[in-house]
mmCIF file of C-alpha atoms in Angstrom:
data_model
loop_
_atom_site.group_PDB
_atom_site.id
_atom_site.type_symbol
_atom_site.label_atom_id
_atom_site.label_comp_id
_atom_site.label_asym_id
_atom_site.label_seq_id
_atom_site.Cartn_x
_atom_site.Cartn_y
_atom_site.Cartn_z
ATOM 1 C CA UNK A 195 -82.555 -57.496 59.897
ATOM 2 C CA UNK A 196 -83.963 -59.816 57.246
ATOM 3 C CA UNK A 197 -84.657 -62.376 59.969
ATOM 4 C CA UNK A 198 -86.822 -59.858 61.852
ATOM 5 C CA UNK A 199 -88.655 -58.985 58.638
ATOM 6 C CA UNK A 200 -89.514 -62.649 58.157
ATOM 7 C CA UNK A 201 -90.691 -62.997 61.769
ATOM 8 C CA UNK A 202 -92.845 -59.856 61.531
ATOM 9 C CA UNK A 203 -94.308 -61.015 58.224
ATOM 10 C CA UNK A 204 -95.189 -64.429 59.697
ATOM 11 C CA UNK A 205 -96.758 -62.855 62.793
ATOM 12 C CA UNK A 206 -98.787 -60.449 60.617
ATOM 13 C CA UNK A 207 -99.995 -63.327 58.441
ATOM 14 C CA UNK A 208 -101.017 -65.335 61.487
ATOM 15 C CA UNK A 209 -102.918 -62.326 62.868
ATOM 16 C CA UNK A 210 -104.779 -61.904 59.576
ATOM 17 C CA UNK A 211 -105.694 -65.607 59.537
ATOM 18 C CA UNK A 212 -106.882 -65.376 63.141
ATOM 19 C CA UNK A 213 -109.027 -62.313 62.393
ATOM 20 C CA UNK A 214 -110.591 -63.970 59.341
ATOM 21 C CA UNK A 215 -111.315 -67.078 61.409
ATOM 22 C CA UNK A 216 -112.966 -65.030 64.172
ATOM 23 C CA UNK A 217 -115.073 -63.078 61.668
ATOM 24 C CA UNK A 218 -116.198 -66.285 59.974
ATOM 25 C CA UNK A 219 -116.933 -67.890 63.324
ATOM 26 C CA UNK A 220 -119.029 -64.940 64.427
ATOM 27 C CA UNK A 221 -120.875 -64.859 61.103
ATOM 28 C CA UNK A 222 -122.158 -68.412 61.438
ATOM 29 C CA UNK A 223 -125.920 -68.117 62.071
ATOM 30 C CA UNK A 224 -126.935 -69.270 65.532
ATOM 31 C CA UNK A 225 -129.953 -69.043 67.782
ATOM 32 C CA UNK A 226 -128.971 -67.800 71.225
ATOM 33 C CA UNK A 227 -131.358 -67.675 74.153
ATOM 34 C CA UNK A 228 -131.344 -64.525 76.259
ATOM 35 C CA UNK A 229 -133.811 -63.534 79.008
ATOM 36 C CA UNK A 230 -137.268 -62.930 77.554
ATOM 37 C CA UNK A 231 -138.023 -59.337 76.609
ATOM 38 C CA UNK A 232 -141.508 -58.624 77.961
ATOM 39 C CA UNK A 233 -141.664 -55.279 76.131
ATOM 40 C CA UNK A 234 -141.357 -56.785 72.636
ATOM 41 C CA UNK A 235 -143.515 -59.340 70.852
ATOM 42 C CA UNK A 236 -144.454 -60.829 67.501
ATOM 43 C CA UNK A 237 -147.376 -59.280 65.682
ATOM 44 C CA UNK A 238 -147.579 -62.357 63.470
ATOM 45 C CA UNK A 239 -145.945 -65.797 63.294
ATOM 46 C CA UNK A 240 -147.227 -68.656 61.186
ATOM 47 C CA UNK A 241 -146.467 -71.826 59.273
ATOM 48 C CA UNK A 242 -148.558 -73.042 56.334
ATOM 49 C CA UNK A 243 -148.604 -76.137 54.123
ATOM 50 C CA UNK A 244 -150.863 -76.080 51.067
ATOM 51 C CA UNK A 245 -151.394 -78.228 47.995
ATOM 52 C CA UNK A 246 -150.150 -76.087 45.114
ATOM 53 C CA UNK A 247 -150.774 -78.054 41.936
ATOM 54 C CA UNK A 248 -151.019 -81.452 40.348
ATOM 55 C CA UNK A 249 -147.965 -82.130 38.193
ATOM 56 C CA UNK A 250 -149.236 -85.283 36.509
ATOM 57 C CA UNK A 251 -150.820 -88.603 37.335
ATOM 58 C CA UNK A 252 -148.121 -89.617 39.805
ATOM 59 C CA UNK A 253 -146.865 -86.446 41.486
ATOM 60 C CA UNK A 254 -147.928 -83.087 42.858
ATOM 61 C CA UNK A 255 -146.465 -79.948 44.375
ATOM 62 C CA UNK A 256 -146.962 -78.395 47.795
ATOM 63 C CA UNK A 257 -146.260 -74.906 49.117
ATOM 64 C CA UNK A 258 -144.397 -74.809 52.427
ATOM 65 C CA UNK A 259 -144.158 -71.405 54.054
ATOM 66 C CA UNK A 260 -143.139 -69.932 57.384
ATOM 67 C CA UNK A 261 -142.662 -66.379 58.485
ATOM 68 C CA UNK A 262 -143.049 -63.823 61.222
ATOM 69 C CA UNK A 263 -143.185 -60.125 61.947
ATOM 70 C CA UNK A 264 -142.213 -58.238 65.086
ATOM 71 C CA UNK A 265 -143.942 -55.059 66.185
ATOM 72 C CA UNK A 266 -140.689 -53.152 65.665
ATOM 73 C CA UNK A 267 -137.400 -53.805 63.930
ATOM 74 C CA UNK A 268 -134.937 -55.638 66.185
ATOM 75 C CA UNK A 269 -131.188 -56.214 66.068
ATOM 76 C CA UNK A 270 -131.409 -59.799 64.791
ATOM 77 C CA UNK A 271 -134.313 -61.840 63.418
ATOM 78 C CA UNK A 272 -134.072 -65.548 62.697
ATOM 79 C CA UNK A 273 -136.653 -68.180 61.772
ATOM 80 C CA UNK A 274 -136.291 -71.902 61.208
ATOM 81 C CA UNK A 275 -138.857 -74.373 59.891
ATOM 82 C CA UNK A 276 -138.764 -78.176 59.620
ATOM 83 C CA UNK A 277 -140.995 -80.291 57.369
ATOM 84 C CA UNK A 278 -141.853 -83.973 57.776
ATOM 85 C CA UNK A 279 -143.686 -86.336 55.438
ATOM 86 C CA UNK A 280 -145.306 -89.354 57.137
ATOM 87 C CA UNK A 281 -142.843 -88.766 59.977
ATOM 88 C CA UNK A 282 -139.753 -88.613 57.752
ATOM 89 C CA UNK A 283 -137.740 -85.407 57.456
ATOM 90 C CA UNK A 284 -138.119 -83.651 54.100
ATOM 91 C CA UNK A 285 -136.100 -80.514 54.746
ATOM 92 C CA UNK A 286 -135.281 -77.420 56.781
ATOM 93 C CA UNK A 287 -135.577 -73.730 56.004
ATOM 94 C CA UNK A 288 -133.710 -71.081 57.971
ATOM 95 C CA UNK A 289 -132.952 -67.402 57.521
ATOM 96 C CA UNK A 290 -131.414 -64.662 59.630
ATOM 97 C CA UNK A 291 -131.448 -60.924 58.982
ATOM 98 C CA UNK A 292 -130.113 -58.008 61.004
ATOM 99 C CA UNK A 293 -132.131 -54.876 61.791
ATOM 100 C CA UNK A 294 -135.464 -56.022 60.431
ATOM 101 C CA UNK A 295 -138.957 -56.846 61.613
ATOM 102 C CA UNK A 296 -139.880 -59.469 59.016
ATOM 103 C CA UNK A 297 -138.709 -62.930 57.964
ATOM 104 C CA UNK A 298 -140.251 -64.990 55.157
ATOM 105 C CA UNK A 299 -139.376 -68.594 54.278
ATOM 106 C CA UNK A 300 -140.907 -70.525 51.399
ATOM 107 C CA UNK A 301 -140.297 -73.557 49.251
ATOM 108 C CA UNK A 302 -142.191 -75.689 46.729
ATOM 109 C CA UNK A 303 -141.756 -79.450 47.001
ATOM 110 C CA UNK A 304 -142.584 -82.176 44.520
ATOM 111 C CA UNK A 305 -144.055 -85.346 45.951
ATOM 112 C CA UNK A 306 -146.034 -88.442 45.083
ATOM 113 C CA UNK A 307 -148.291 -90.805 47.038
ATOM 114 C CA UNK A 308 -150.635 -89.985 49.888
ATOM 115 C CA UNK A 309 -148.987 -88.220 52.812
ATOM 116 C CA UNK A 310 -149.411 -86.520 56.148
ATOM 117 C CA UNK A 311 -147.226 -83.410 56.048
ATOM 118 C CA UNK A 312 -146.252 -81.760 59.343
ATOM 119 C CA UNK A 313 -144.182 -78.652 59.916
ATOM 120 C CA UNK A 314 -142.897 -76.927 63.070
ATOM 121 C CA UNK A 315 -141.283 -73.474 63.075
ATOM 122 C CA UNK A 316 -139.351 -71.452 65.626
ATOM 123 C CA UNK A 317 -139.411 -67.659 65.250
ATOM 124 C CA UNK A 318 -136.668 -65.792 67.097
ATOM 125 C CA UNK A 319 -135.634 -62.219 67.722
ATOM 126 C CA UNK A 320 -132.591 -60.808 69.508
ATOM 127 C CA UNK A 321 -133.026 -57.347 71.045
ATOM 128 C CA UNK A 322 -130.009 -55.170 71.911
ATOM 129 C CA UNK A 323 -130.339 -52.176 74.233
ATOM 130 C CA UNK A 324 -128.000 -49.145 74.540
ATOM 131 C CA UNK A 325 -126.774 -50.304 77.959
ATOM 132 C CA UNK A 326 -125.388 -53.506 76.321
ATOM 133 C CA UNK A 327 -128.289 -55.510 77.712
ATOM 134 C CA UNK A 328 -129.453 -58.283 75.371
ATOM 135 C CA UNK A 329 -132.869 -59.928 75.492
ATOM 136 C CA UNK A 330 -134.784 -62.223 73.169
ATOM 137 C CA UNK A 331 -138.273 -63.081 72.017
ATOM 138 C CA UNK A 332 -139.533 -66.238 70.384
ATOM 139 C CA UNK A 333 -142.678 -67.953 69.216
ATOM 140 C CA UNK A 334 -143.633 -71.371 67.848
ATOM 141 C CA UNK A 335 -146.020 -72.121 65.002
ATOM 142 C CA UNK A 336 -146.982 -75.281 63.137
ATOM 143 C CA UNK A 337 -149.218 -76.669 60.420
ATOM 144 C CA UNK A 338 -150.187 -79.986 58.831
ATOM 145 C CA UNK A 339 -151.840 -81.229 55.671
ATOM 146 C CA UNK A 340 -153.324 -84.541 54.559
ATOM 147 C CA UNK A 341 -152.930 -85.293 50.842
ATOM 148 C CA UNK A 342 -154.785 -88.164 49.170
ATOM 149 C CA UNK A 343 -153.109 -89.338 45.977
ATOM 150 C CA UNK A 344 -155.067 -92.423 44.979
ATOM 151 C CA UNK A 345 -155.138 -93.955 41.483
ATOM 152 C CA UNK A 346 -158.916 -94.413 41.779
ATOM 153 C CA UNK A 347 -159.829 -90.830 42.743
ATOM 154 C CA UNK A 348 -158.761 -87.288 41.978
ATOM 155 C CA UNK A 349 -156.020 -85.637 43.985
ATOM 156 C CA UNK A 350 -157.258 -83.815 47.088
ATOM 157 C CA UNK A 351 -156.025 -82.326 50.340
ATOM 158 C CA UNK A 352 -157.569 -81.324 53.651
ATOM 159 C CA UNK A 353 -156.765 -80.332 57.217
ATOM 160 C CA UNK A 354 -160.047 -81.416 58.807
ATOM 161 C CA UNK A 355 -161.945 -84.370 57.271
ATOM 162 C CA UNK A 356 -165.384 -83.458 55.956
ATOM 163 C CA UNK A 357 -166.662 -86.919 55.072
ATOM 164 C CA UNK A 358 -166.086 -90.598 55.868
ATOM 165 C CA UNK A 359 -163.711 -91.012 52.927
ATOM 166 C CA UNK A 360 -161.393 -88.294 54.236
ATOM 167 C CA UNK A 361 -161.733 -89.537 57.801
ATOM 168 C CA UNK A 362 -160.622 -93.022 56.742
ATOM 169 C CA UNK A 363 -157.581 -91.582 54.975
ATOM 170 C CA UNK A 364 -156.787 -89.388 57.971
ATOM 171 C CA UNK A 365 -156.886 -92.412 60.303
ATOM 172 C CA UNK A 366 -154.772 -94.485 57.896
ATOM 173 C CA UNK A 367 -152.070 -91.829 57.438
ATOM 174 C CA UNK A 368 -151.901 -91.079 61.170
ATOM 175 C CA UNK A 369 -151.751 -94.766 62.084
ATOM 176 C CA UNK A 370 -148.981 -95.654 59.613
ATOM 177 C CA UNK A 371 -146.982 -92.550 60.576
ATOM 178 C CA UNK A 372 -147.345 -93.274 64.288
ATOM 179 C CA UNK A 373 -146.313 -96.917 63.845
ATOM 180 C CA UNK A 374 -143.164 -95.875 61.981
ATOM 181 C CA UNK A 375 -142.287 -93.237 64.575
ATOM 182 C CA UNK A 376 -142.856 -95.506 67.569
ATOM 183 C CA UNK A 377 -140.571 -98.080 65.954
ATOM 184 C CA UNK A 378 -137.845 -95.441 65.441
ATOM 185 C CA UNK A 379 -138.252 -93.947 68.938
ATOM 186 C CA UNK A 380 -138.157 -97.345 70.644
ATOM 187 C CA UNK A 381 -134.807 -98.020 68.985
ATOM 188 C CA UNK A 382 -133.519 -94.771 70.472
ATOM 189 C CA UNK A 383 -134.910 -95.569 73.933
ATOM 190 C CA UNK A 384 -133.181 -98.946 73.807
ATOM 191 C CA UNK A 385 -129.898 -97.535 72.462
ATOM 192 C CA UNK A 386 -129.638 -94.882 75.192
ATOM 193 C CA UNK A 387 -131.205 -97.150 77.859
ATOM 194 C CA UNK A 388 -133.968 -94.687 78.719
ATOM 195 C CA UNK A 389 -137.185 -95.550 80.525
ATOM 196 C CA UNK A 390 -139.804 -93.384 78.830
ATOM 197 C CA UNK A 391 -142.144 -93.823 81.822
ATOM 198 C CA UNK A 392 -140.059 -91.231 83.683
ATOM 199 C CA UNK A 393 -140.812 -88.597 81.039
ATOM 200 C CA UNK A 394 -143.566 -86.716 79.303
ATOM 201 C CA UNK A 395 -142.873 -87.650 75.678
ATOM 202 C CA UNK A 396 -143.752 -85.103 72.993
ATOM 203 C CA UNK A 397 -142.965 -85.315 69.262
ATOM 204 C CA UNK A 398 -141.046 -82.255 68.085
ATOM 205 C CA UNK A 399 -143.906 -81.358 65.723
ATOM 206 C CA UNK A 400 -146.321 -81.077 68.692
ATOM 207 C CA UNK A 401 -144.304 -78.498 70.643
ATOM 208 C CA UNK A 402 -146.322 -75.523 69.367
ATOM 209 C CA UNK A 403 -149.112 -76.305 71.840
ATOM 210 C CA UNK A 404 -146.806 -75.066 74.602
ATOM 211 C CA UNK A 405 -146.998 -71.633 73.029
ATOM 212 C CA UNK A 406 -150.408 -71.325 74.683
ATOM 213 C CA UNK A 407 -150.154 -73.653 77.688
ATOM 214 C CA UNK A 408 -147.359 -74.418 80.177
ATOM 215 C CA UNK A 409 -145.601 -77.722 80.610
ATOM 216 C CA UNK A 410 -147.110 -79.797 83.443
ATOM 217 C CA UNK A 411 -146.261 -78.414 86.924
ATOM 218 C CA UNK A 412 -144.384 -75.466 85.420
ATOM 219 C CA UNK A 413 -145.334 -71.837 84.867
ATOM 220 C CA UNK A 414 -145.733 -70.228 81.456
ATOM 221 C CA UNK A 415 -142.599 -68.178 82.129
ATOM 222 C CA UNK A 416 -140.588 -71.322 82.898
ATOM 223 C CA UNK A 417 -141.998 -73.030 79.811
ATOM 224 C CA UNK A 418 -140.966 -70.096 77.597
ATOM 225 C CA UNK A 419 -137.409 -70.305 78.882
ATOM 226 C CA UNK A 420 -137.265 -74.072 78.357
ATOM 227 C CA UNK A 421 -138.499 -73.716 74.755
ATOM 228 C CA UNK A 422 -136.004 -70.962 73.972
ATOM 229 C CA UNK A 423 -133.062 -72.972 75.294
ATOM 230 C CA UNK A 424 -134.366 -76.155 73.659
ATOM 231 C CA UNK A 425 -134.332 -74.558 70.210
ATOM 232 C CA UNK A 426 -130.905 -73.053 70.821
ATOM 233 C CA UNK A 427 -129.599 -76.613 71.174
ATOM 234 C CA UNK A 428 -131.734 -78.029 68.370
ATOM 235 C CA UNK A 429 -130.549 -75.398 65.928
ATOM 236 C CA UNK A 430 -126.886 -76.066 66.593
ATOM 237 C CA UNK A 431 -127.053 -79.864 66.785
ATOM 238 C CA UNK A 432 -129.931 -80.791 64.453
ATOM 239 C CA UNK A 433 -130.932 -77.976 62.101
ATOM 240 C CA UNK A 434 -127.439 -76.930 60.970
ATOM 241 C CA UNK A 435 -126.394 -80.526 60.091
ATOM 242 C CA UNK A 436 -129.699 -80.934 58.220
ATOM 243 C CA UNK A 437 -129.216 -77.698 56.270
ATOM 244 C CA UNK A 438 -125.689 -78.792 55.330
ATOM 245 C CA UNK A 439 -126.932 -82.131 53.984
ATOM 246 C CA UNK A 440 -128.334 -82.609 50.491
ATOM 247 C CA UNK A 441 -132.063 -83.373 50.602
ATOM 248 C CA UNK A 442 -131.537 -86.601 48.654
ATOM 249 C CA UNK A 443 -129.277 -87.842 51.453
ATOM 250 C CA UNK A 444 -131.480 -86.840 54.416
ATOM 251 C CA UNK A 445 -132.461 -89.733 56.629
ATOM 252 C CA UNK A 446 -134.217 -88.723 59.818
ATOM 253 C CA UNK A 447 -137.578 -88.922 61.548
ATOM 254 C CA UNK A 448 -139.409 -86.564 63.892
ATOM 255 C CA UNK A 449 -137.270 -86.217 67.060
ATOM 256 C CA UNK A 450 -138.896 -87.129 70.356
ATOM 257 C CA UNK A 451 -138.625 -84.638 73.232
ATOM 258 C CA UNK A 452 -138.669 -86.092 76.752
ATOM 259 C CA UNK A 453 -139.584 -83.763 79.623
ATOM 260 C CA UNK A 454 -138.452 -85.125 82.981
ATOM 261 C CA UNK A 455 -141.465 -85.629 85.288
ATOM 262 C CA UNK A 456 -139.346 -84.320 88.193
ATOM 263 C CA UNK A 457 -138.929 -81.014 86.288
ATOM 264 C CA UNK A 458 -135.123 -81.196 86.314
ATOM 265 C CA UNK A 459 -134.169 -81.673 82.673
ATOM 266 C CA UNK A 460 -135.260 -82.654 79.190
ATOM 267 C CA UNK A 461 -133.847 -84.932 76.508
ATOM 268 C CA UNK A 462 -134.126 -84.838 72.731
ATOM 269 C CA UNK A 463 -133.587 -88.134 70.929
ATOM 270 C CA UNK A 464 -133.155 -88.358 67.171
ATOM 271 C CA UNK A 465 -131.264 -90.147 64.443
ATOM 272 C CA UNK A 466 -129.721 -88.303 61.513
ATOM 273 C CA UNK A 467 -128.160 -90.157 58.604
ATOM 274 C CA UNK A 468 -127.558 -93.292 60.671
ATOM 275 C CA UNK A 469 -126.147 -91.575 63.766
ATOM 276 C CA UNK A 470 -128.182 -91.717 66.974
ATOM 277 C CA UNK A 471 -128.077 -88.552 69.083
ATOM 278 C CA UNK A 472 -129.170 -87.448 72.544
ATOM 279 C CA UNK A 473 -129.360 -83.813 73.638
ATOM 280 C CA UNK A 474 -129.613 -82.994 77.360
ATOM 281 C CA UNK A 475 -130.875 -79.703 78.754
ATOM 282 C CA UNK A 476 -130.876 -79.132 82.522
ATOM 283 C CA UNK A 477 -133.462 -76.681 83.837
ATOM 284 C CA UNK A 478 -132.347 -73.487 85.557
ATOM 285 C CA UNK A 479 -134.899 -70.852 86.500
ATOM 286 C CA UNK A 480 -132.704 -68.554 88.589
ATOM 287 C CA UNK A 481 -132.157 -65.845 85.960
ATOM 288 C CA UNK A 482 -135.676 -65.209 84.796
#
């Protein structure tokens, strides 16, 4: 009898462990693409980067915000935002909330030296219907900011240059950032033996333009599906590892997204903390 008590106790303990594991697994935030819900939409979705204050002669503070609102409360809302400084990753913000219509993300960052800040955000909603049908909505937003921190002039920031001085700084920051990124991307092309001539290459931070226009030779509906599935993969393979890494240890640059010119697949190439990665997404438009 005692033997059976031990066996039952062990089985019960294993069941409890299994249940806890399943609950924890299901509670891990994730972005999941479902067919687009054409009856729901975002009333607002935006990303902003602003100079907040000067903290002394050698450093300053910026406000980085992202957020969105849906027309009605939905089952699950989730937003994610990435920030880059002269092409280098500075951090990621992400938040998910059930049964809400609003998400707000914000952070203040200390920095020094002149910089081109760029941020890209993905706003996501998961809609559940009574007949167990699940659909999703999403939207992209982005922002950028040029900050001039020169020892010979006062601290200033702008988005569009208004004089020759700002235009020169804009050209300098863009040129140095582009040179650094091209160097990093070429290493990835070489490592994975990829001929970039077969692809439309788009920096991750430039993806928001496909919120308003389709990818070449594709419809807007196809483009929406590609973007939703792209961010599902990015969140799992790029954002989560970034969020779980201390900011002081982050070492990554803007990923490069490669859209196959034959409209069959896309690739995402990036390096995170010394490890080179390649994501592959094959296109499938049968379930739109």
